[in-house]
């Protein structure tokens, strides 16, 4: 694997982490790889798993695993050793500070339709923004999760971007099944 320029999670609320360079070229591919590695490595609840777009001479999606729990540090050390043995370039920290969270505390509880208050109470997500709206959304507003909730780190906070949908609801901005560009050509 080609090395990446890794830095630490300077603004995220955790200090212990690793960055994993991959050959994944799409977010979907990176999501599946991150989830498979987390299962294979038996990553405990409370570890954040993120994707990071790498824009150098070889565009790809890197991964990171991080935690604020010192007790999980041995798990990440073991993960680092196992991933290195599998041929991954693994570094301290993450490629950037704006990772897109795939694994995070409470992610598994975000299914079906929830109020924003429920979403915030059940997960590590700190805030929800609605595209095209400068104001904070009403906590009673309903979000149809589509079982695909991918918040992003912004200034050390996990923020979910949402957009208006049918019936006065919201949906996460990221579509779980995007149509590839030029699919009808």
Coordinates of N, CA, C and O in Angstrom, one line a residue:
X1 N 0.8 -1.2 0.0 CA 0.0 0.0 0.0 C 0.9 1.2 0.0 O 1.9 1.3 0.6
X2 N 0.4 2.3 -0.6 CA 1.2 3.5 -0.7 C 1.0 4.3 0.6 O -0.2 4.4 1.1
X3 N 2.0 4.8 1.2 CA 1.9 5.6 2.4 C 1.0 6.8 2.2 O 1.0 7.4 1.2
X4 N 0.3 7.2 3.3 CA -0.5 8.4 3.3 C 0.1 9.4 4.3 O 0.8 9.0 5.2
X5 N -0.2 10.7 4.1 CA 0.3 11.7 5.1 C -0.7 11.7 6.2 O -1.8 12.2 6.1
X6 N -0.3 11.0 7.3 CA -1.2 10.9 8.5 C -1.0 12.0 9.5 O 0.2 12.3 9.7
X7 N -2.0 12.5 10.1 CA -1.9 13.4 11.1 C -2.8 12.9 12.3 O -3.5 11.9 12.1
X8 N -2.7 13.5 13.4 CA -3.6 13.1 14.5 C -4.9 13.7 14.4 O -5.1 14.7 13.7
X9 N -5.9 13.2 15.2 CA -7.2 13.8 15.2 C -7.1 15.0 16.2 O -7.5 14.9 17.3
X10 N -6.7 16.1 15.6 CA -6.4 17.3 16.5 C -7.7 17.8 17.1 O -7.7 18.3 18.2
X11 N -8.8 17.8 16.3 CA -10.0 18.4 16.8 C -11.1 17.4 17.2 O -12.1 17.8 17.8
X12 N -10.9 16.2 17.0 CA -11.9 15.2 17.3 C -11.8 14.9 18.8 O -10.7 15.1 19.4
X13 N -12.9 14.4 19.5 CA -12.9 14.3 20.9 C -12.2 13.0 21.4 O -12.5 12.5 22.4
X14 N -11.3 12.4 20.6 CA -10.6 11.3 21.1 C -9.1 11.4 20.6 O -8.8 12.1 19.7
X15 N -8.2 10.7 21.3 CA -6.8 10.9 21.1 C -6.1 9.6 20.5 O -5.0 9.8 20.0
X16 N -6.7 8.5 20.6 CA -6.0 7.2 20.2 C -6.6 6.8 18.9 O -7.8 6.5 18.8
X17 N -5.8 6.7 17.9 CA -6.3 6.3 16.6 C -5.2 5.8 15.6 O -4.1 6.1 15.8
X18 N -5.7 5.1 14.6 CA -4.9 4.7 13.5 C -5.5 5.0 12.2 O -6.8 5.0 12.0
X19 N -4.7 5.3 11.2 CA -5.2 5.5 9.8 C -4.7 4.3 8.9 O -3.6 3.8 9.1
X20 N -5.6 3.9 8.0 CA -5.4 2.7 7.2 C -5.5 3.1 5.8 O -6.6 3.5 5.3
X21 N -4.4 3.0 5.0 CA -4.4 3.3 3.6 C -5.0 2.1 2.9 O -4.7 0.9 3.3
X22 N -5.9 2.3 1.9 CA -6.5 1.2 1.2 C -6.5 1.5 -0.3 O -6.1 2.5 -0.7
X23 N -7.0 0.5 -1.0 CA -7.1 0.7 -2.5 C -8.6 0.9 -2.8 O -8.9 0.9 -4.0
X24 N -9.4 1.1 -1.8 CA -10.9 1.4 -2.1 C -11.0 2.7 -2.9 O -10.3 3.7 -2.6
X25 N -11.8 2.7 -3.9 CA -12.0 3.9 -4.7 C -13.4 4.6 -4.6 O -13.6 5.6 -5.1
X26 N -14.3 3.9 -3.9 CA -15.6 4.5 -3.6 C -16.0 4.4 -2.2 O -15.4 3.6 -1.4
X27 N -16.9 5.3 -1.8 CA -17.3 5.3 -0.4 C -18.0 3.9 0.0 O -17.8 3.4 1.1
X28 N -18.8 3.4 -0.9 CA -19.5 2.1 -0.7 C -18.5 1.0 -0.4 O -18.6 0.2 0.5
X29 N -17.5 1.0 -1.3 CA -16.4 -0.1 -1.1 C -15.7 0.1 0.2 O -15.4 -0.8 0.9
X30 N -15.4 1.4 0.6 CA -14.7 1.7 1.8 C -15.6 1.3 3.0 O -15.1 0.8 4.0
X31 N -16.9 1.6 3.0 CA -17.8 1.3 4.0 C -17.8 -0.2 4.3 O -17.7 -0.7 5.4
X32 N -17.9 -1.0 3.2 CA -17.9 -2.5 3.3 C -16.6 -3.0 3.9 O -16.5 -3.9 4.8
X33 N -15.5 -2.4 3.4 CA -14.1 -2.8 3.9 C -14.0 -2.5 5.4 O -13.6 -3.3 6.2
X34 N -14.4 -1.3 5.8 CA -14.3 -0.9 7.2 C -15.2 -1.8 8.1 O -14.7 -2.2 9.2
X35 N -16.4 -2.1 7.7 CA -17.3 -2.9 8.5 C -16.7 -4.4 8.6 O -16.7 -5.0 9.6
X36 N -16.1 -4.9 7.5 CA -15.5 -6.2 7.5 C -14.3 -6.2 8.4 O -14.1 -7.2 9.2
X37 N -13.5 -5.2 8.3 CA -12.3 -5.2 9.2 C -12.7 -5.1 10.6 O -12.1 -5.7 11.5
X38 N -13.7 -4.3 10.9 CA -14.1 -4.1 12.3 C -14.6 -5.4 12.9 O -14.4 -5.8 14.0
X39 N -15.4 -6.2 12.0 CA -15.8 -7.5 12.5 C -14.7 -8.5 12.6 O -14.6 -9.1 13.7
X40 N -13.8 -8.5 11.7 CA -12.6 -9.4 11.7 C -11.7 -9.1 12.9 O -11.2 -10.0 13.6
X41 N -11.6 -7.8 13.2 CA -10.7 -7.4 14.3 C -11.4 -7.3 15.7 O -10.8 -7.0 16.7
X42 N -12.7 -7.6 15.7 CA -13.5 -7.6 16.9 C -13.4 -6.2 17.6 O -13.2 -6.2 18.8
X43 N -13.6 -5.2 16.8 CA -13.5 -3.8 17.3 C -14.7 -3.6 18.3 O -15.9 -3.8 17.9
X44 N -14.4 -3.1 19.5 CA -15.5 -2.9 20.5 C -16.4 -1.7 20.2 O -16.0 -0.8 19.5
X45 N -17.5 -1.7 20.8 CA -18.4 -0.6 20.8 C -17.7 0.6 21.3 O -16.9 0.5 22.3
X46 N -17.9 1.8 20.8 CA -17.2 3.0 21.3 C -16.1 3.4 20.4 O -15.6 4.5 20.6
X47 N -15.7 2.6 19.5 CA -14.6 2.9 18.5 C -15.2 3.6 17.3 O -16.3 3.1 16.8
X48 N -14.6 4.7 16.9 CA -15.1 5.4 15.7 C -14.4 4.8 14.5 O -13.1 4.7 14.5
X49 N -15.1 4.5 13.5 CA -14.5 4.0 12.2 C -15.0 5.0 11.1 O -16.2 5.2 10.9
X50 N -14.0 5.6 10.5 CA -14.3 6.7 9.5 C -13.7 6.4 8.1 O -12.7 5.7 8.0
X51 N -14.2 7.0 7.1 CA -13.6 7.0 5.8 C -13.1 8.4 5.5 O -13.6 9.4 6.1
X52 N -12.1 8.5 4.7 CA -11.4 9.8 4.4 C -11.0 9.8 2.9 O -10.3 8.8 2.5
X53 N -11.4 10.8 2.2 CA -11.1 10.9 0.8 C -9.6 11.3 0.7 O -9.2 12.3 1.3
X54 N -8.8 10.6 -0.1 CA -7.4 11.0 -0.2 C -7.3 11.4 -1.7 O -7.6 10.7 -2.6
X55 N -6.8 12.7 -1.8 CA -6.7 13.3 -3.1 C -5.2 13.6 -3.4 O -4.8 14.7 -3.4
X56 N -4.5 12.5 -3.7 CA -3.1 12.7 -4.1 C -2.9 12.1 -5.5 O -3.9 12.0 -6.2
X57 N -1.8 11.7 -5.9 CA -1.6 11.1 -7.2 C -2.4 9.8 -7.4 O -2.6 9.4 -8.6
X58 N -2.9 9.2 -6.4 CA -3.7 8.0 -6.4 C -4.9 8.1 -5.6 O -5.0 7.7 -4.4
X59 N -6.0 8.8 -6.2 CA -7.2 9.0 -5.4 C -7.8 7.7 -4.9 O -7.9 6.7 -5.6
X60 N -8.2 7.7 -3.6 CA -8.8 6.5 -3.0 C -9.4 7.0 -1.7 O -9.5 8.2 -1.3
X61 N -10.0 6.0 -1.0 CA -10.6 6.3 0.3 C -9.9 5.5 1.4 O -9.8 4.3 1.4
X62 N -9.3 6.3 2.3 CA -8.6 5.7 3.5 C -9.6 5.5 4.6 O -10.7 6.0 4.6
X63 N -9.1 4.7 5.6 CA -10.0 4.4 6.8 C -9.3 4.9 8.0 O -8.0 5.0 8.0
X64 N -10.0 5.1 9.1 CA -9.4 5.3 10.4 C -10.3 4.6 11.5 O -11.5 4.4 11.3
X65 N -9.6 4.2 12.5 CA -10.2 3.7 13.7 C -9.7 4.5 14.9 O -8.5 4.7 15.0
X66 N -10.6 5.0 15.7 CA -10.1 5.8 16.8 C -11.1 5.7 18.0 O -12.2 5.4 17.9
X67 N -10.5 6.1 19.2 CA -11.3 6.0 20.4 C -10.8 7.0 21.4 O -9.6 7.4 21.3
X68 N -11.6 7.4 22.4 CA -11.1 8.2 23.5 C -10.9 7.3 24.7 O -10.3 7.8 25.7
X69 N -11.3 6.1 24.6 CA -11.2 5.1 25.7 C -9.8 4.5 25.8 O -9.4 3.7 24.9
X70 N -9.0 4.8 26.8 CA -7.7 4.2 26.9 C -7.8 2.7 27.0 O -6.9 2.0 26.5
X71 N -8.8 2.2 27.5 CA -9.0 0.7 27.6 C -9.0 0.0 26.2 O -8.7 -1.1 26.1
X72 N -9.4 0.8 25.2 CA -9.5 0.2 23.8 C -8.1 0.3 23.1 O -8.0 -0.2 22.0
X73 N -7.2 1.0 23.7 CA -5.9 1.1 23.1 C -5.2 -0.2 22.7 O -4.7 -0.3 21.6
X74 N -5.2 -1.2 23.5 CA -4.7 -2.5 23.1 C -5.4 -3.1 21.9 O -4.7 -3.8 21.1
X75 N -6.7 -2.9 21.8 CA -7.4 -3.4 20.6 C -6.9 -2.7 19.4 O -6.7 -3.4 18.3
X76 N -6.7 -1.4 19.4 CA -6.2 -0.7 18.2 C -4.7 -1.1 17.9 O -4.3 -1.2 16.8
X77 N -3.9 -1.4 19.0 CA -2.6 -1.8 18.8 C -2.6 -3.2 18.1 O -1.8 -3.4 17.1
X78 N -3.4 -4.1 18.5 CA -3.6 -5.4 17.9 C -4.1 -5.2 16.4 O -3.6 -5.9 15.5
X79 N -5.1 -4.4 16.2 CA -5.6 -4.1 14.9 C -4.5 -3.6 14.0 O -4.3 -4.1 12.8
X80 N -3.7 -2.7 14.5 CA -2.5 -2.2 13.7 C -1.6 -3.3 13.3 O -1.2 -3.4 12.1
X81 N -1.3 -4.2 14.2 CA -0.3 -5.3 13.9 C -1.0 -6.2 12.9 O -0.3 -6.6 11.9
X82 N -2.2 -6.6 13.0 CA -2.9 -7.5 12.1 C -3.1 -6.9 10.7 O -2.9 -7.5 9.7
X83 N -3.4 -5.6 10.7 CA -3.6 -4.9 9.4 C -2.2 -4.8 8.7 O -2.2 -4.9 7.4
X84 N -1.2 -4.4 9.4 CA 0.1 -4.3 8.8 C 0.5 -5.7 8.2 O 1.1 -5.8 7.1
X85 N 0.3 -6.8 9.0 CA 0.6 -8.1 8.5 C -0.2 -8.5 7.2 O 0.3 -9.3 6.4
X86 N -1.4 -7.9 7.0 CA -2.2 -8.1 5.8 C -1.7 -7.2 4.7 O -2.3 -7.3 3.6
X87 N -0.7 -6.4 4.9 CA -0.2 -5.5 3.8 C -0.7 -4.1 3.8 O -0.3 -3.3 2.9
X88 N -1.5 -3.7 4.7 CA -2.0 -2.3 4.8 C -0.9 -1.4 5.4 O -0.1 -1.8 6.3
X89 N -0.8 -0.2 4.9 CA 0.0 0.8 5.5 C -0.8 1.5 6.6 O -1.9 2.1 6.3
X90 N -0.4 1.3 7.8 CA -1.1 1.8 9.0 C -0.3 2.8 9.7 O 0.9 2.6 10.0
X91 N -0.9 3.9 10.0 CA -0.2 5.0 10.7 C -0.9 5.5 11.9 O -2.1 5.2 12.1
X92 N -0.2 6.2 12.7 CA -0.9 6.9 13.9 C -1.8 8.0 13.4 O -1.4 8.7 12.4
X93 N -2.9 8.2 13.9 CA -3.8 9.2 13.6 C -4.6 8.9 12.3 O -4.6 7.8 11.8
X94 N -5.2 10.0 11.7 CA -6.0 9.8 10.5 C -5.5 10.7 9.4 O -4.7 11.7 9.7
X95 N -5.9 10.4 8.2 CA -5.5 11.3 7.1 C -5.9 12.7 7.1 O -5.3 13.6 6.6
X96 N -7.0 13.0 7.8 CA -7.5 14.3 8.0 C -8.4 14.4 9.2 O -8.7 13.4 9.8
X97 N -9.0 15.6 9.5 CA -9.8 15.7 10.6 C -11.3 15.8 10.3 O -12.1 16.1 11.2
X98 N -11.7 15.5 9.1 CA -13.1 15.5 8.7 C -13.6 14.2 8.2 O -14.4 14.1 7.3
X99 N -13.2 13.2 8.9 CA -13.7 11.8 8.5 C -15.2 11.7 8.5 O -15.9 12.4 9.3
X100 N -15.7 10.8 7.7 CA -17.1 10.5 7.5 C -17.3 9.2 8.4 O -16.7 8.2 8.1
X101 N -18.1 9.3 9.4 CA -18.2 8.2 10.4 C -19.2 7.1 9.9 O -20.3 7.4 9.5
X102 N -18.7 5.9 9.9 CA -19.5 4.7 9.5 C -19.8 4.0 10.8 O -20.9 3.5 11.0
X103 N -18.8 3.8 11.6 CA -18.9 3.2 12.9 C -18.7 4.2 14.0 O -17.8 5.0 14.0
X104 N -19.7 4.3 14.9 CA -19.6 5.2 16.0 C -20.7 4.8 17.0 O -21.6 4.0 16.7
X105 N -20.5 5.2 18.3 CA -21.4 4.7 19.3 C -22.9 5.1 18.9 O -23.2 6.2 18.6
X106 N -23.7 4.0 19.0 CA -25.1 4.2 18.7 C -25.5 4.1 17.3 O -26.7 4.1 16.9
X107 N -24.6 3.9 16.4 CA -24.9 3.8 14.9 C -25.9 2.7 14.6 O -26.8 2.9 13.8
X108 N -25.8 1.6 15.3 CA -26.7 0.4 15.1 C -28.1 0.7 15.5 O -29.1 0.0 15.1
X109 N -28.3 1.7 16.4 CA -29.7 2.0 16.9 C -30.4 3.0 16.0 O -31.6 3.4 16.3
X110 N -29.8 3.5 14.9 CA -30.4 4.5 14.0 C -31.0 3.8 12.8 O -30.5 3.8 11.7
X111 N -32.2 3.2 13.1 CA -33.0 2.5 12.1 C -34.4 3.1 12.0 O -34.9 3.7 13.0
X112 N -35.0 2.9 10.9 CA -36.4 3.3 10.8 C -36.5 4.8 10.8 O -35.7 5.6 10.3
X113 N -37.6 5.3 11.4 CA -37.9 6.8 11.4 C -37.8 7.2 12.9 O -38.4 6.6 13.8
X114 N -36.9 8.2 13.1 CA -36.7 8.7 14.5 C -36.9 10.2 14.5 O -36.7 10.9 13.5
X115 N -37.2 10.8 15.7 CA -37.2 12.2 15.8 C -35.7 12.6 15.9 O -34.8 11.7 16.3
X116 N -35.4 13.8 15.6 CA -34.0 14.3 15.8 C -33.5 14.2 17.2 O -32.4 13.8 17.5
X117 N -34.4 14.4 18.1 CA -34.1 14.3 19.6 C -33.7 12.8 19.9 O -32.7 12.6 20.6
X118 N -34.4 11.8 19.3 CA -34.1 10.4 19.5 C -32.7 10.1 18.9 O -31.9 9.4 19.5
X119 N -32.5 10.6 17.7 CA -31.2 10.3 17.0 C -30.0 10.8 17.8 O -29.1 10.1 18.0
X120 N -30.2 12.1 18.4 CA -29.1 12.6 19.1 C -28.9 11.9 20.5 O -27.8 11.7 20.9
X121 N -30.0 11.5 21.1 CA -29.9 10.8 22.4 C -29.3 9.4 22.2 O -28.7 8.9 23.1
X122 N -29.6 8.7 21.1 CA -29.2 7.3 20.9 C -27.8 7.2 20.3 O -27.3 6.0 20.3
X123 N -27.1 8.2 19.9 CA -25.9 8.1 19.2 C -24.9 9.2 19.6 O -25.2 10.1 20.3
X124 N -23.7 9.0 19.0 CA -22.6 10.0 19.3 C -22.7 11.3 18.4 O -21.9 12.2 18.5
X125 N -23.8 11.3 17.6 CA -24.0 12.5 16.7 C -24.3 13.7 17.6 O -25.2 13.6 18.5
X126 N -23.6 14.8 17.4 CA -23.8 16.0 18.2 C -24.8 17.0 17.7 O -25.3 17.7 18.4
X127 N -25.0 16.9 16.4 CA -25.8 18.0 15.7 C -26.3 17.5 14.4 O -25.7 16.7 13.7
X128 N -27.5 18.1 14.0 CA -28.0 17.8 12.7 C -28.2 19.2 12.0 O -28.7 20.1 12.6
X129 N -27.8 19.3 10.7 CA -28.0 20.5 9.9 C -28.9 20.1 8.8 O -28.9 18.9 8.3
X130 N -29.7 21.0 8.3 CA -30.6 20.8 7.1 C -30.1 21.7 6.0 O -30.0 22.9 6.2
X131 N -29.8 21.0 4.9 CA -29.3 21.8 3.7 C -30.3 22.9 3.3 O -31.5 22.7 3.3
X132 N -29.7 24.1 3.1 CA -30.5 25.2 2.6 C -31.2 25.9 3.7 O -32.0 26.8 3.5
X133 N -31.0 25.5 5.0 CA -31.6 26.2 6.1 C -30.5 26.6 7.1 O -29.8 25.8 7.6
X134 N -30.5 27.9 7.5 CA -29.5 28.3 8.5 C -29.9 28.0 9.9 O -29.0 28.0 10.8
X135 N -31.1 27.7 10.2 CA -31.6 27.5 11.6 C -31.4 26.0 12.0 O -31.4 25.1 11.1
X136 N -31.3 25.8 13.3 CA -31.3 24.4 13.8 C -32.7 23.8 13.6 O -33.7 24.5 13.8
X137 N -32.7 22.6 13.2 CA -34.0 21.9 13.0 C -34.7 21.6 14.3 O -34.1 21.5 15.3
X138 N -36.0 21.5 14.3 CA -36.9 21.2 15.4 C -36.5 19.8 15.9 O -36.5 18.9 15.1
X139 N -36.3 19.6 17.2 CA -35.9 18.3 17.7 C -37.0 17.2 17.5 O -36.7 16.1 17.5
X140 N -38.3 17.7 17.3 CA -39.4 16.8 17.0 C -39.5 16.4 15.6 O -40.3 15.5 15.2
X141 N -38.7 17.0 14.7 CA -38.7 16.7 13.3 C -38.3 15.2 13.1 O -37.4 14.7 13.8
X142 N -39.0 14.5 12.2 CA -38.7 13.1 11.9 C -37.7 12.9 10.8 O -37.7 13.6 9.8
X143 N -36.8 12.0 11.1 CA -35.7 11.6 10.1 C -35.9 10.2 9.7 O -36.0 9.3 10.5
X144 N -36.1 9.9 8.4 CA -36.2 8.6 7.8 C -34.7 8.1 7.6 O -34.1 8.7 6.7
X145 N -34.2 7.2 8.4 CA -32.8 6.9 8.4 C -32.3 6.2 7.1 O -31.1 6.3 6.7
X146 N -33.2 5.4 6.5 CA -32.8 4.5 5.4 C -31.7 3.6 5.8 O -31.0 3.0 4.9
X147 N -31.5 3.4 7.1 CA -30.5 2.5 7.7 C -29.1 2.9 7.1 O -28.2 2.1 6.9
X148 N -28.9 4.2 6.9 CA -27.6 4.7 6.3 C -27.4 6.1 6.8 O -27.7 7.1 6.2
X149 N -26.8 6.2 8.0 CA -26.6 7.5 8.7 C -25.1 7.7 8.8 O -24.4 7.0 9.6
X150 N -24.6 8.6 8.0 CA -23.1 8.9 7.9 C -22.8 10.3 8.2 O -22.6 11.2 7.4
X151 N -22.7 10.6 9.5 CA -22.3 12.0 9.9 C -20.8 12.2 9.6 O -20.0 11.3 9.3
X152 N -20.4 13.5 9.7 CA -19.0 13.8 9.4 C -18.5 14.7 10.5 O -19.2 15.5 11.1
X153 N -17.2 14.5 10.8 CA -16.5 15.4 11.8 C -16.4 16.8 11.3 O -15.9 17.0 10.2
X154 N -16.9 17.8 12.1 CA -16.7 19.2 11.7 C -16.4 19.9 13.0 O -17.1 19.9 14.0
X155 N -15.2 20.5 13.1 CA -14.7 21.2 14.3 C -14.9 20.4 15.5 O -15.3 20.9 16.6
X156 N -14.5 19.1 15.4 CA -14.5 18.3 16.6 C -15.9 17.8 17.0 O -16.0 17.1 18.1
X157 N -16.9 18.0 16.2 CA -18.2 17.5 16.5 C -18.7 16.6 15.4 O -18.4 16.9 14.2
X158 N -19.5 15.6 15.7 CA -20.0 14.7 14.7 C -21.4 15.3 14.2 O -22.3 15.4 15.0
X159 N -21.4 15.7 13.0 CA -22.6 16.4 12.4 C -23.2 15.7 11.3 O -22.5 15.2 10.3
X160 N -24.5 15.5 11.3 CA -25.2 14.8 10.2 C -25.9 15.9 9.4 O -26.7 16.7 9.9
X161 N -25.6 15.9 8.1 CA -26.3 16.7 7.1 C -27.5 16.0 6.6 O -27.5 14.8 6.3
X162 N -28.7 16.7 6.7 CA -29.9 16.1 6.3 C -30.6 17.0 5.2 O -30.2 18.1 5.1
X163 N -31.6 16.5 4.6 CA -32.3 17.3 3.6 C -33.8 17.0 3.7 O -34.2 15.9 4.1
X164 N -34.6 17.9 3.3 CA -36.1 17.7 3.4 C -36.5 16.6 2.5 O -35.9 16.3 1.4
X165 N -37.5 15.9 2.9 CA -38.1 14.7 2.1 C -39.6 14.8 2.2 O -40.2 15.7 2.8
X166 N -40.2 13.8 1.5 CA -41.7 13.7 1.4 C -42.3 13.7 2.8 O -41.7 13.1 3.8
X167 N -43.5 14.3 2.9 CA -44.3 14.2 4.2 C -43.7 15.0 5.3 O -44.0 14.7 6.5
X168 N -42.9 16.0 5.0 CA -42.4 16.9 6.1 C -41.3 16.2 6.9 O -41.0 16.6 8.0
X169 N -40.7 15.2 6.4 CA -39.6 14.5 7.1 C -38.3 14.9 6.5 O -38.2 15.7 5.6
X170 N -37.2 14.4 7.1 CA -35.9 14.6 6.7 C -35.3 13.2 6.3 O -35.8 12.2 6.8
X171 N -34.2 13.2 5.5 CA -33.4 12.1 5.2 C -32.0 12.5 5.3 O -31.7 13.6 5.0
X172 N -31.1 11.6 5.7 CA -29.7 11.9 5.6 C -29.3 12.3 4.2 O -29.8 11.8 3.2
X173 N -28.4 13.3 4.1 CA -28.0 13.8 2.8 C -27.4 12.7 1.9 O -27.7 12.6 0.7
X174 N -26.6 11.8 2.5 CA -26.0 10.8 1.7 C -27.0 9.7 1.4 O -27.6 9.1 2.3
X175 N -27.2 9.4 0.1 CA -28.1 8.3 -0.4 C -27.4 7.0 -0.2 O -26.2 6.8 -0.7
X176 N -28.1 6.0 0.4 CA -27.4 4.7 0.5 C -27.2 4.0 -0.8 O -26.4 3.1 -0.9
X177 N -28.0 4.3 -1.8 CA -27.9 3.6 -3.2 C -27.8 4.7 -4.2 O -28.7 4.9 -5.1
X178 N -26.7 5.4 -4.3 CA -26.6 6.5 -5.3 C -26.6 5.9 -6.8 O -26.0 4.8 -7.0
X179 N -27.1 6.7 -7.7 CA -27.0 6.3 -9.1 C -25.7 6.7 -9.6 O -25.3 7.9 -9.5
X180 N -24.9 5.8 -10.2 CA -23.6 6.2 -10.7 C -23.7 7.2 -11.8 O -24.7 7.2 -12.5
X181 N -22.7 8.1 -11.8 CA -22.7 9.1 -12.9 C -22.8 8.5 -14.2 O -22.1 7.5 -14.5
X182 N -23.6 9.0 -15.1 CA -23.7 8.5 -16.5 C -24.2 7.1 -16.6 O -23.9 6.4 -17.5
X183 N -25.0 6.7 -15.6 CA -25.6 5.3 -15.6 C -26.5 5.0 -16.8 O -26.6 3.9 -17.2
X184 N -27.1 6.1 -17.3 CA -28.0 5.8 -18.4 C -27.3 6.1 -19.8 O -28.0 6.1 -20.8
X185 N -26.0 6.2 -19.8 CA -25.4 6.4 -21.1 C -24.8 5.1 -21.6 O -24.3 4.3 -21.0

